[in-house]
PDB file of C-alpha atoms and ligand atoms in Angstrom:
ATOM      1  CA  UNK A   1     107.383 170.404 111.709  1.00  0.00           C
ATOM      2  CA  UNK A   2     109.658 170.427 114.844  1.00  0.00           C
ATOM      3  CA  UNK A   3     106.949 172.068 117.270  1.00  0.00           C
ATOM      4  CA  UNK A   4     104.606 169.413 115.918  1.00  0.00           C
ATOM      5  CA  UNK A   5     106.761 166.350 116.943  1.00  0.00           C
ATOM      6  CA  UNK A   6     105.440 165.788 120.374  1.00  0.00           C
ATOM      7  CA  UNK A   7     108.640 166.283 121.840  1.00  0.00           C
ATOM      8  CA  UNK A   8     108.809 164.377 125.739  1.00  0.00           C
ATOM      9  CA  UNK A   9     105.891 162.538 124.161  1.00  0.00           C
ATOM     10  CA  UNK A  10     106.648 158.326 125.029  1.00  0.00           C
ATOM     11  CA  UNK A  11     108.619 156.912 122.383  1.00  0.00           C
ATOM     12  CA  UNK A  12     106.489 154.564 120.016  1.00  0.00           C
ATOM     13  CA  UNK A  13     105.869 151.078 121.183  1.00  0.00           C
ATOM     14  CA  UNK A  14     106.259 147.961 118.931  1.00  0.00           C
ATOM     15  CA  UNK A  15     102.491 147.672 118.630  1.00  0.00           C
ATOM     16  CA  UNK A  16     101.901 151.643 117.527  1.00  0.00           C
ATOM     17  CA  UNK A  17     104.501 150.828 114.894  1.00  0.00           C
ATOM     18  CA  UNK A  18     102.971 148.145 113.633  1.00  0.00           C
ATOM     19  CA  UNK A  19      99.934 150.282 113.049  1.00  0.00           C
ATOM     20  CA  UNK A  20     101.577 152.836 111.682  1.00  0.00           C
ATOM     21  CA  UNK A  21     103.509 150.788 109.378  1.00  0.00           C
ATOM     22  CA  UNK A  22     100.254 149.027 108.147  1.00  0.00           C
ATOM     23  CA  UNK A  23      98.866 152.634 107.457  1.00  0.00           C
ATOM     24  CA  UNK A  24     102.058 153.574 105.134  1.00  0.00           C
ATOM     25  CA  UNK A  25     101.918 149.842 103.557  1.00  0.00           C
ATOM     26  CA  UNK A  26      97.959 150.866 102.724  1.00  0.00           C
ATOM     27  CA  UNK A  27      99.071 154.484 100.860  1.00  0.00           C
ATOM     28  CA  UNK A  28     100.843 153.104  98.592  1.00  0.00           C
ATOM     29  CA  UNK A  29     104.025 154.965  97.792  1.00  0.00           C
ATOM     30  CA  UNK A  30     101.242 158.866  98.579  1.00  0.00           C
ATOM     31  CA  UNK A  31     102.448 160.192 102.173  1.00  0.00           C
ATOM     32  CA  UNK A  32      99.161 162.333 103.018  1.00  0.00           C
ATOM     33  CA  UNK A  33      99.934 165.393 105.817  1.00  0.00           C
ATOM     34  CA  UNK A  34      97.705 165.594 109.159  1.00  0.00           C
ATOM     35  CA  UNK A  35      94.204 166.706 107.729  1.00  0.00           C
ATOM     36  CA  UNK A  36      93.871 163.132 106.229  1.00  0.00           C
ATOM     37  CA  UNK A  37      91.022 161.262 106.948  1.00  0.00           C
ATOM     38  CA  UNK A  38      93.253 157.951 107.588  1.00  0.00           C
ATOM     39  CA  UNK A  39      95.680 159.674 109.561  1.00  0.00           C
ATOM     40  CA  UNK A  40      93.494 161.159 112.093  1.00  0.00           C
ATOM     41  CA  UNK A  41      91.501 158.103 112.347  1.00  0.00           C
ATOM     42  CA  UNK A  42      95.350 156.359 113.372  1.00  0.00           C
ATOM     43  CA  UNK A  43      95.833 159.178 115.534  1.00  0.00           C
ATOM     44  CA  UNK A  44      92.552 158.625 117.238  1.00  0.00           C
ATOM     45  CA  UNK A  45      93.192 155.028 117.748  1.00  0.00           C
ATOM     46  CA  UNK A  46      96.443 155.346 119.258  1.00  0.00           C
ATOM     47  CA  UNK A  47      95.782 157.907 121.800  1.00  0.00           C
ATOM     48  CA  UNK A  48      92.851 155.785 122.500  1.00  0.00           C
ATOM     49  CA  UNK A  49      95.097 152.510 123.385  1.00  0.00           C
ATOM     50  CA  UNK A  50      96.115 151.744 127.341  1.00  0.00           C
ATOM     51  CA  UNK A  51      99.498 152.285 126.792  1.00  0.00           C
ATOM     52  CA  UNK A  52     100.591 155.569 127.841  1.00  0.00           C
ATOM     53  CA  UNK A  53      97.034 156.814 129.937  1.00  0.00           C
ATOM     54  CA  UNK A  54      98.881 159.982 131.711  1.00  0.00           C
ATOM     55  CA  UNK A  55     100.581 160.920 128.164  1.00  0.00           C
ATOM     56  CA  UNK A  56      97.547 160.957 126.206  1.00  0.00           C
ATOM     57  CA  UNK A  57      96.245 163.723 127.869  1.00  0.00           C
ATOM     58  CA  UNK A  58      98.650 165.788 126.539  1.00  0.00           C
ATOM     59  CA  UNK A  59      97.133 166.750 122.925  1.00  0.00           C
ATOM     60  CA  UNK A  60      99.967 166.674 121.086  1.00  0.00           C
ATOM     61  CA  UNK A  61     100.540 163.165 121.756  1.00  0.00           C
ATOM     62  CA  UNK A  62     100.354 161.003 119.204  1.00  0.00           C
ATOM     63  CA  UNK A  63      97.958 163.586 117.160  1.00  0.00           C
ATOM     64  CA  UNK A  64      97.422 163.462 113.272  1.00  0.00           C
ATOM     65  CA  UNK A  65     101.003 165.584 113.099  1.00  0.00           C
ATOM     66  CA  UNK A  66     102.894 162.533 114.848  1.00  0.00           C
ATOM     67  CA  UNK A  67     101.118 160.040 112.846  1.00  0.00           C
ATOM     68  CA  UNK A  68     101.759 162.011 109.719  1.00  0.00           C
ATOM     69  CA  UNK A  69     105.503 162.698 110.907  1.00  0.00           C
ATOM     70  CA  UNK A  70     105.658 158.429 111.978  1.00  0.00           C
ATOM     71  CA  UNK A  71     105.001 157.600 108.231  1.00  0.00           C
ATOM     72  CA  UNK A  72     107.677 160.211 106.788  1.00  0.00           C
ATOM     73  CA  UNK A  73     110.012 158.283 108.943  1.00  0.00           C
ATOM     74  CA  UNK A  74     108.778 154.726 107.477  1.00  0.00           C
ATOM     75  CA  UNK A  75     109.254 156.011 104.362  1.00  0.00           C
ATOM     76  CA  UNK A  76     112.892 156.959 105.184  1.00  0.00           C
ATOM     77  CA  UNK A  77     113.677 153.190 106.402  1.00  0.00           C
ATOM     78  CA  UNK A  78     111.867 151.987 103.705  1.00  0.00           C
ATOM     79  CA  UNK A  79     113.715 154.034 100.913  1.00  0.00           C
ATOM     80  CA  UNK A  80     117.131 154.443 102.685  1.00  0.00           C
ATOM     81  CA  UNK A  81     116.882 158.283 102.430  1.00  0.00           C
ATOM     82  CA  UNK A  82     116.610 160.997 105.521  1.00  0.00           C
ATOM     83  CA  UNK A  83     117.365 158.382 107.781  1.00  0.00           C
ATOM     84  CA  UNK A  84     118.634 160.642 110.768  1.00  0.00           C
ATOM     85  CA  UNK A  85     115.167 161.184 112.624  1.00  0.00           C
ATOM     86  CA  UNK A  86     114.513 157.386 112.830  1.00  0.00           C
ATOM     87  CA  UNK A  87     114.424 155.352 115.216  1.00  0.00           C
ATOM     88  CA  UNK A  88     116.331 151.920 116.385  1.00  0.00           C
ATOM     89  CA  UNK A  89     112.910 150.282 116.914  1.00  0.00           C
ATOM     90  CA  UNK A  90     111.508 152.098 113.132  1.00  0.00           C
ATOM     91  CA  UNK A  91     114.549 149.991 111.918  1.00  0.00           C
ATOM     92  CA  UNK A  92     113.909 146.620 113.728  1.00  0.00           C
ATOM     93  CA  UNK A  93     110.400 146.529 112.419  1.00  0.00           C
ATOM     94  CA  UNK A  94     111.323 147.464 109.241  1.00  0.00           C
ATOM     95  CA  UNK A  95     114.369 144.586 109.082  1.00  0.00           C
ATOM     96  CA  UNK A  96     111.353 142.105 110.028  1.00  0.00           C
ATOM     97  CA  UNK A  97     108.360 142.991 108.135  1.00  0.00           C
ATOM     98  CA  UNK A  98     109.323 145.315 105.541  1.00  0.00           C
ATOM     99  CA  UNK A  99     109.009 142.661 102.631  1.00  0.00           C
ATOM    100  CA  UNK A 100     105.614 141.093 104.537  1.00  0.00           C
ATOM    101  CA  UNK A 101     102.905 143.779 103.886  1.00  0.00           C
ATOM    102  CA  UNK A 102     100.353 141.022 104.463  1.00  0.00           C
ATOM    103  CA  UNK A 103     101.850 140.079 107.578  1.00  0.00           C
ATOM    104  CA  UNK A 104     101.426 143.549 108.592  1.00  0.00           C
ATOM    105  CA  UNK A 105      97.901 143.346 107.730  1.00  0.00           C
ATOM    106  CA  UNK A 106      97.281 140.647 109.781  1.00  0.00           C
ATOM    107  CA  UNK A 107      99.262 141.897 112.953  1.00  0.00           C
ATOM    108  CA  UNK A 108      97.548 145.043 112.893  1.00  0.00           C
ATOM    109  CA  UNK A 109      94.419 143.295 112.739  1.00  0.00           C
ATOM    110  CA  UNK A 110      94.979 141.362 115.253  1.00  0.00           C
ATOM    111  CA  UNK A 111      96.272 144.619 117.495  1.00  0.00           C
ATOM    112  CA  UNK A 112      93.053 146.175 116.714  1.00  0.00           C
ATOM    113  CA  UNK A 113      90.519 143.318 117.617  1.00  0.00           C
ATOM    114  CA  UNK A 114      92.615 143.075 120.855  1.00  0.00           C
ATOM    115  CA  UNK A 115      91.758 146.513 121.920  1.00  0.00           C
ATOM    116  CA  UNK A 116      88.435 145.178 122.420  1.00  0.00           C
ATOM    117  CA  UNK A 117      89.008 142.177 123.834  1.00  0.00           C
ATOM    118  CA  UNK A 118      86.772 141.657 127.390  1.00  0.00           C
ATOM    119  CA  UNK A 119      88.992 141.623 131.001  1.00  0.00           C
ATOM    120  CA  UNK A 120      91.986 143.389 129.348  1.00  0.00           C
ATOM    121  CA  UNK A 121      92.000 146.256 132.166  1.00  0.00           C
ATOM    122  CA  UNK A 122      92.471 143.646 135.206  1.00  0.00           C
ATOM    123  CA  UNK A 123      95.180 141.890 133.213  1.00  0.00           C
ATOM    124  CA  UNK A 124      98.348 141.894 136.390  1.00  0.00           C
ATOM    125  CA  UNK A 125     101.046 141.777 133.853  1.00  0.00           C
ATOM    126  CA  UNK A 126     103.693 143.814 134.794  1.00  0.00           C
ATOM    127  CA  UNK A 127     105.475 145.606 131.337  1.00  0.00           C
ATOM    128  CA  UNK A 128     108.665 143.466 131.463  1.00  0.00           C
ATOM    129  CA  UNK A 129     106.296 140.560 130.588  1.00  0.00           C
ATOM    130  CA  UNK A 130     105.468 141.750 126.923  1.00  0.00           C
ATOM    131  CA  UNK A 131     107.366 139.691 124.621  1.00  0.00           C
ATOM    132  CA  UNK A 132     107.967 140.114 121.435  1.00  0.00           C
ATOM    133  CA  UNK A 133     104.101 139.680 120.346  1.00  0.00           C
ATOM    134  CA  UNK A 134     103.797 143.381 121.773  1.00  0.00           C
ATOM    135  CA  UNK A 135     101.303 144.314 124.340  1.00  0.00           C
ATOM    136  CA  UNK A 136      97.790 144.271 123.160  1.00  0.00           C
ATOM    137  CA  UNK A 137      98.564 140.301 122.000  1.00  0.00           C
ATOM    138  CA  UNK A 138     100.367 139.238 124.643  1.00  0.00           C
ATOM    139  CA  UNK A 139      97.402 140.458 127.180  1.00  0.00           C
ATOM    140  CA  UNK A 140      95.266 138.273 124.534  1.00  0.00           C
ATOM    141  CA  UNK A 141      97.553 135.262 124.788  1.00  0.00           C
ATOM    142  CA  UNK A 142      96.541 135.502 128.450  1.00  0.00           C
ATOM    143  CA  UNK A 143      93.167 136.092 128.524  1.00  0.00           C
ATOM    144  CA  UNK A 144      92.673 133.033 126.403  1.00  0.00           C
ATOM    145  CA  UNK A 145      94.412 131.272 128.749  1.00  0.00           C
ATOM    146  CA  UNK A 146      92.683 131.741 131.323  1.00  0.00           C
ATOM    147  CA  UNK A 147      89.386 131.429 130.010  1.00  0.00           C
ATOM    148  CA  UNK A 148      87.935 128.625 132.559  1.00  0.00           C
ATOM    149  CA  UNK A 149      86.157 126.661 130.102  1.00  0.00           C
ATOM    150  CA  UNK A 150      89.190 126.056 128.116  1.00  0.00           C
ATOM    151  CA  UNK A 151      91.542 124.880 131.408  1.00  0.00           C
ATOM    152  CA  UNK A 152      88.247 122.871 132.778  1.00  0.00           C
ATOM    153  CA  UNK A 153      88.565 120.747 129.146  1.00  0.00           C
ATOM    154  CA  UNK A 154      91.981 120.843 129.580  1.00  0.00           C
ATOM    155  CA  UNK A 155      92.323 119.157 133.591  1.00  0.00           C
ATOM    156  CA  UNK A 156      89.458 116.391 132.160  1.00  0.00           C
ATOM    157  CA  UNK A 157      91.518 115.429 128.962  1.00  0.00           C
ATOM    158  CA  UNK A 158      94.621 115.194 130.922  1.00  0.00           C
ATOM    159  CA  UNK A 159      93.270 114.059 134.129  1.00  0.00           C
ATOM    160  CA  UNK A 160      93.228 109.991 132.789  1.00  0.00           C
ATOM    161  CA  UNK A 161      97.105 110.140 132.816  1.00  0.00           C
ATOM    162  CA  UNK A 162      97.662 112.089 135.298  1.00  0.00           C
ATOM    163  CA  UNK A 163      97.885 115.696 136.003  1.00  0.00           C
ATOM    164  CA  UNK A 164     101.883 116.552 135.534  1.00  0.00           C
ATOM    165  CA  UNK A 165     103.368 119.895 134.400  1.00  0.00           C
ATOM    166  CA  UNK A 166     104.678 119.272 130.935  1.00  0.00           C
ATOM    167  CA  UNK A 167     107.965 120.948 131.839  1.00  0.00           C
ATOM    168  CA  UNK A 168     108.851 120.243 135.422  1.00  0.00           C
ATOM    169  CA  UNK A 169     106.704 117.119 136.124  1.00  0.00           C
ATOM    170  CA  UNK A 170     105.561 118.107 139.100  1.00  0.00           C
ATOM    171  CA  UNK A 171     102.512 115.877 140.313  1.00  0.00           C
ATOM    172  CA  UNK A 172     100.342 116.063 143.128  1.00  0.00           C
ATOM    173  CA  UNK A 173      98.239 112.726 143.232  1.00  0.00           C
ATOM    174  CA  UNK A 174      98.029 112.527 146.724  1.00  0.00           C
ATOM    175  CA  UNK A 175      96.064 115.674 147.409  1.00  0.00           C
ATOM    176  CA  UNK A 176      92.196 116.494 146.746  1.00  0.00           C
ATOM    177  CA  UNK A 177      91.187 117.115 143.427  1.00  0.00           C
ATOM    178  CA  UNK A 178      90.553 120.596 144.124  1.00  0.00           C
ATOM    179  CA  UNK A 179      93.525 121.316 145.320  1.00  0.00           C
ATOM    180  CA  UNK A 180      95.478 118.930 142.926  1.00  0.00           C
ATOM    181  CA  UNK A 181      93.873 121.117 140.044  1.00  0.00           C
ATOM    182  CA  UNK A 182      94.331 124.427 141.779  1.00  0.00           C
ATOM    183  CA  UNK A 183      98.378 124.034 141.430  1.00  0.00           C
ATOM    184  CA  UNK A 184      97.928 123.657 136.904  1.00  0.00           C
ATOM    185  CA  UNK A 185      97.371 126.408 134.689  1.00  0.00           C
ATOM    186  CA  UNK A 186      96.611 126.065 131.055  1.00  0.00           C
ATOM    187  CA  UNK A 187      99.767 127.577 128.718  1.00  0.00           C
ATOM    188  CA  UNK A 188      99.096 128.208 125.179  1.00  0.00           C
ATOM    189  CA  UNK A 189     101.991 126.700 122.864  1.00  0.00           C
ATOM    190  CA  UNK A 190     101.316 128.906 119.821  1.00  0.00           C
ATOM    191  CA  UNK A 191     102.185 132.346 119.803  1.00  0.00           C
ATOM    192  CA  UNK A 192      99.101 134.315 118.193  1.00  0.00           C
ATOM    193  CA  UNK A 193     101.259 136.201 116.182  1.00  0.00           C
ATOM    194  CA  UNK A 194     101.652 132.862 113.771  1.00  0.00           C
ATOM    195  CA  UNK A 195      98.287 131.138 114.867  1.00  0.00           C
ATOM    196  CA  UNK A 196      96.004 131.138 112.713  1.00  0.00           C
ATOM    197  CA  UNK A 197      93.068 132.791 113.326  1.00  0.00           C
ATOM    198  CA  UNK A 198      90.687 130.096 114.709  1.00  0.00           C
ATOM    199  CA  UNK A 199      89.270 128.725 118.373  1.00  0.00           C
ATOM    200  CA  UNK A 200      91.835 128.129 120.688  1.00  0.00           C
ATOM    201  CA  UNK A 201      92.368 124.048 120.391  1.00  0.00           C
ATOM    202  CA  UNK A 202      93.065 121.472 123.694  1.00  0.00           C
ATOM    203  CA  UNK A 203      96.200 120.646 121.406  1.00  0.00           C
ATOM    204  CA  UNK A 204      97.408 124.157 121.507  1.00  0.00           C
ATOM    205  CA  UNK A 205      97.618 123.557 125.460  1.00  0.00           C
ATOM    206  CA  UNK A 206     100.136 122.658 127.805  1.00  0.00           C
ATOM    207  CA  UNK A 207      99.377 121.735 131.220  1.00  0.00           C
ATOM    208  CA  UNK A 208     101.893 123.824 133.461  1.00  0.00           C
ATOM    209  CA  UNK A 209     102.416 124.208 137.183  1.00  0.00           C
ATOM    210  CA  UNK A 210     101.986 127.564 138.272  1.00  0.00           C
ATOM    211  CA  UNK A 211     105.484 127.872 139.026  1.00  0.00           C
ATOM    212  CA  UNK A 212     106.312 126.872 135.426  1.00  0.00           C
ATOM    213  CA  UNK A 213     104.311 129.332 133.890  1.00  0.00           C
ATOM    214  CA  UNK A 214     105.310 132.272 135.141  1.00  0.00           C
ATOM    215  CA  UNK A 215     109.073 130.816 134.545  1.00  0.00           C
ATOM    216  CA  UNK A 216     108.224 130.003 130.578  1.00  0.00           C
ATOM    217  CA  UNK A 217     106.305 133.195 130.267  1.00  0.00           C
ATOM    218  CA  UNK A 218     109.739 135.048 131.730  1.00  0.00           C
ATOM    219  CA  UNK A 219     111.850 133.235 130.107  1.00  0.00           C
ATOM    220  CA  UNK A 220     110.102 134.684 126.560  1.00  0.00           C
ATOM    221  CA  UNK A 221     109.877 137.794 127.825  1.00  0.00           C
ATOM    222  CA  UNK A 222     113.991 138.018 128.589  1.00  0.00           C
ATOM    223  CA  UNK A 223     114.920 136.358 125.720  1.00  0.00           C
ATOM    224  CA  UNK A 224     112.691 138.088 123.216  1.00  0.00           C
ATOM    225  CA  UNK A 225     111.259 135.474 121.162  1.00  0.00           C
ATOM    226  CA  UNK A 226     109.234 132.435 121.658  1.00  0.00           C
ATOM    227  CA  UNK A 227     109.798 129.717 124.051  1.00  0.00           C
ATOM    228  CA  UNK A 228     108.559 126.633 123.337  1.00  0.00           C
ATOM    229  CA  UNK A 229     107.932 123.767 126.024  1.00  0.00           C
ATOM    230  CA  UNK A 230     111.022 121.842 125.235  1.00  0.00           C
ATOM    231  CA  UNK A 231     113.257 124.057 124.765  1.00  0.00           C
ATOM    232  CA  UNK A 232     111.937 125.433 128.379  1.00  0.00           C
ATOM    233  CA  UNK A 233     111.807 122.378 129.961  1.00  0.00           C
ATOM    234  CA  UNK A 234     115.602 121.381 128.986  1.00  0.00           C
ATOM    235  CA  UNK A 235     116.380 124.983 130.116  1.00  0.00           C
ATOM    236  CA  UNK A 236     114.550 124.941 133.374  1.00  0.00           C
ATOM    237  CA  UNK A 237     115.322 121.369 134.217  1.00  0.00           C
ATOM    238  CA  UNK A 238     118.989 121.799 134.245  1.00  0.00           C
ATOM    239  CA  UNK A 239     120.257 122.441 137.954  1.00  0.00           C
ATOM    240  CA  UNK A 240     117.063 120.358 139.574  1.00  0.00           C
ATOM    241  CA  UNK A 241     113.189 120.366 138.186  1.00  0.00           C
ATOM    242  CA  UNK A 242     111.718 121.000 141.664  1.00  0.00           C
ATOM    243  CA  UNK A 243     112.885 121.517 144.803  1.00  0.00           C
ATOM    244  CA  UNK A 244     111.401 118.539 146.694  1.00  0.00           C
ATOM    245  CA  UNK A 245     113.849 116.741 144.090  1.00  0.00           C
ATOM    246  CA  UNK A 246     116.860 117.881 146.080  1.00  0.00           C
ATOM    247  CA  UNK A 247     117.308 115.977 148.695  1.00  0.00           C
ATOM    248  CA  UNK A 248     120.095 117.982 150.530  1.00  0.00           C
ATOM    249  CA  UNK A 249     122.592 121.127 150.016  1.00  0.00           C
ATOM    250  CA  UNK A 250     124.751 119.193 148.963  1.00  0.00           C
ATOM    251  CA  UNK A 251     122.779 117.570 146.502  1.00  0.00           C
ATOM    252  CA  UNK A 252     122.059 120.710 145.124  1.00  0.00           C
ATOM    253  CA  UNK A 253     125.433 121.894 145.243  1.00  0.00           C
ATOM    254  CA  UNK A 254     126.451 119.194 143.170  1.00  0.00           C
ATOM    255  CA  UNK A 255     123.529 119.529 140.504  1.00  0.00           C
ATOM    256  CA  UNK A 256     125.030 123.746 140.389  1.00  0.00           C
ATOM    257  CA  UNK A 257     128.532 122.150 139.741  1.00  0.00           C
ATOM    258  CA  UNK A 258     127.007 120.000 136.957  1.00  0.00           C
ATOM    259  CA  UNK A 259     124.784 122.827 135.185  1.00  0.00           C
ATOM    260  CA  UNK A 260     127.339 125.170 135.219  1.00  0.00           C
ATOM    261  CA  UNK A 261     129.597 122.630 133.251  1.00  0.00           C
ATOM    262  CA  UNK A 262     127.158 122.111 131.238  1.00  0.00           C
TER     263      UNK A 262
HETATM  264 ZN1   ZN B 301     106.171 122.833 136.581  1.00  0.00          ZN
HETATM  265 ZN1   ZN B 302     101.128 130.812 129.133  1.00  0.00          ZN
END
């Protein structure tokens, strides 16, 4: 089995787990070897996906021998036994979903209609902003985001009060409308992993500045779980919401002194 491994082949992502792991959850308790159908049809599928383009020309990556070698090691978290070849992240998914097949189901599903989802290849994120949604859903949190319609709706609801960024406040009544509206993005409060699976509401939407957004969508990404607009907005709003706020260095000296004390 060793030269089948795909040794200096990437390590498996959260995502490929996930797929994997929804696989073994499907076999109930059988383990088939490489020439199954299921397996190669996983192994096509994840050489397929955008993670690792230059690896995937190599054919041993991720091939039905991986796949097939992936579920022996689910099996070891899941029974205890063999555990030497598995890895940290095998164990982490395992801790978290093992006892939710039908969460599984549903991530995986969600994974998969991702792969197709329209505009994913211009998508700027850089790596360090997956969270812990994985890839494929975090590029889909995006996208949705950003679909115009939704962020057109989204200026006209909130437009009557005011456009303001729901964590920093930041308001620009004073300039054009079309530059006022040019400084808000739309944010989307739910993370998909726990949405259900239905339109994107205006209530699911936060009106951010653009500053704001990357910041929240950071913030996730460093601390590994989901952010939600409070909690962000107490975090970010601790030393001074906005710089026009501060009115000196020594202002903003003083508001450093007072964070750091908490
Ligand atoms: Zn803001
Ligand atoms: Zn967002």
């Amino acid at each position: 089995m060793a030269v089948t491994r795909g040794h200096g082949n990437p390590n498996w992502n959260r995502d490929e787990i996930i797929l994997a792991l929804d696989l073994y959850n499907q076999l109930g308790g059988s383990l088939p070897g490489p020439n199954d159908a299921r397996v190669i049809a996983l192994s096509d599928l994840l050489r397929s996906l955008p993670y690792h383009a230059a690896a995937a020309r190599n054919p041993t990556f991720r091939n039905p021998y991986g796949v097939a070698f992936k579920l022996q090691n689910l099996r070891s978290v899941a029974t205890g036994k063999g555990l030497s070849n598995v890895s940290a992240l095998d164990r982490a998914i395992w801790a978290e979903f093992g006892n939710a097949p039908e969460q599984v189901r549903e991530l995986a599903g969600r994974i998969r209609s991702a792969i197709t989802t329209e505009g994913m290849e211009d998508d700027e994120s850089s790596d360090d902003e997956e969270f812990y949604e994985g890839r494929l859903l975090f590029r889909l949190h995006r996208s949705r985001e950003r679909k115009p319609q939704l962020r057109r709706k989204l200026l006209a609801k909130r437009r009557s009060s005011g456009l303001t960024c729901d964590i920093c406040d930041l308001t620009r009544p004073d300039l054009p409308p079309d530059l006022e509206e040019s400084l808000f993005e739309a944010h989307h409060v739910v993370p998909l992993a726990e949405a259900e699976v239905r339109p994107t509401r205006l209530s699911d939407m936060a009106l951010l500045c653009a500053c704001c957004h990357r910041a929240i969508h950071r913030l996730i990404a460093l601390e590994a779980r989901w952010v939600g607009i409070s909690e962000a907005r107490t975090f970010l709003r601790r030393v001074g919401s906005h710089p026009s706020e501060v009115q000196s260095q020594s202002e903003l000296d003083e508001r450093l002194l007072r964070a750091e004390q908490g």
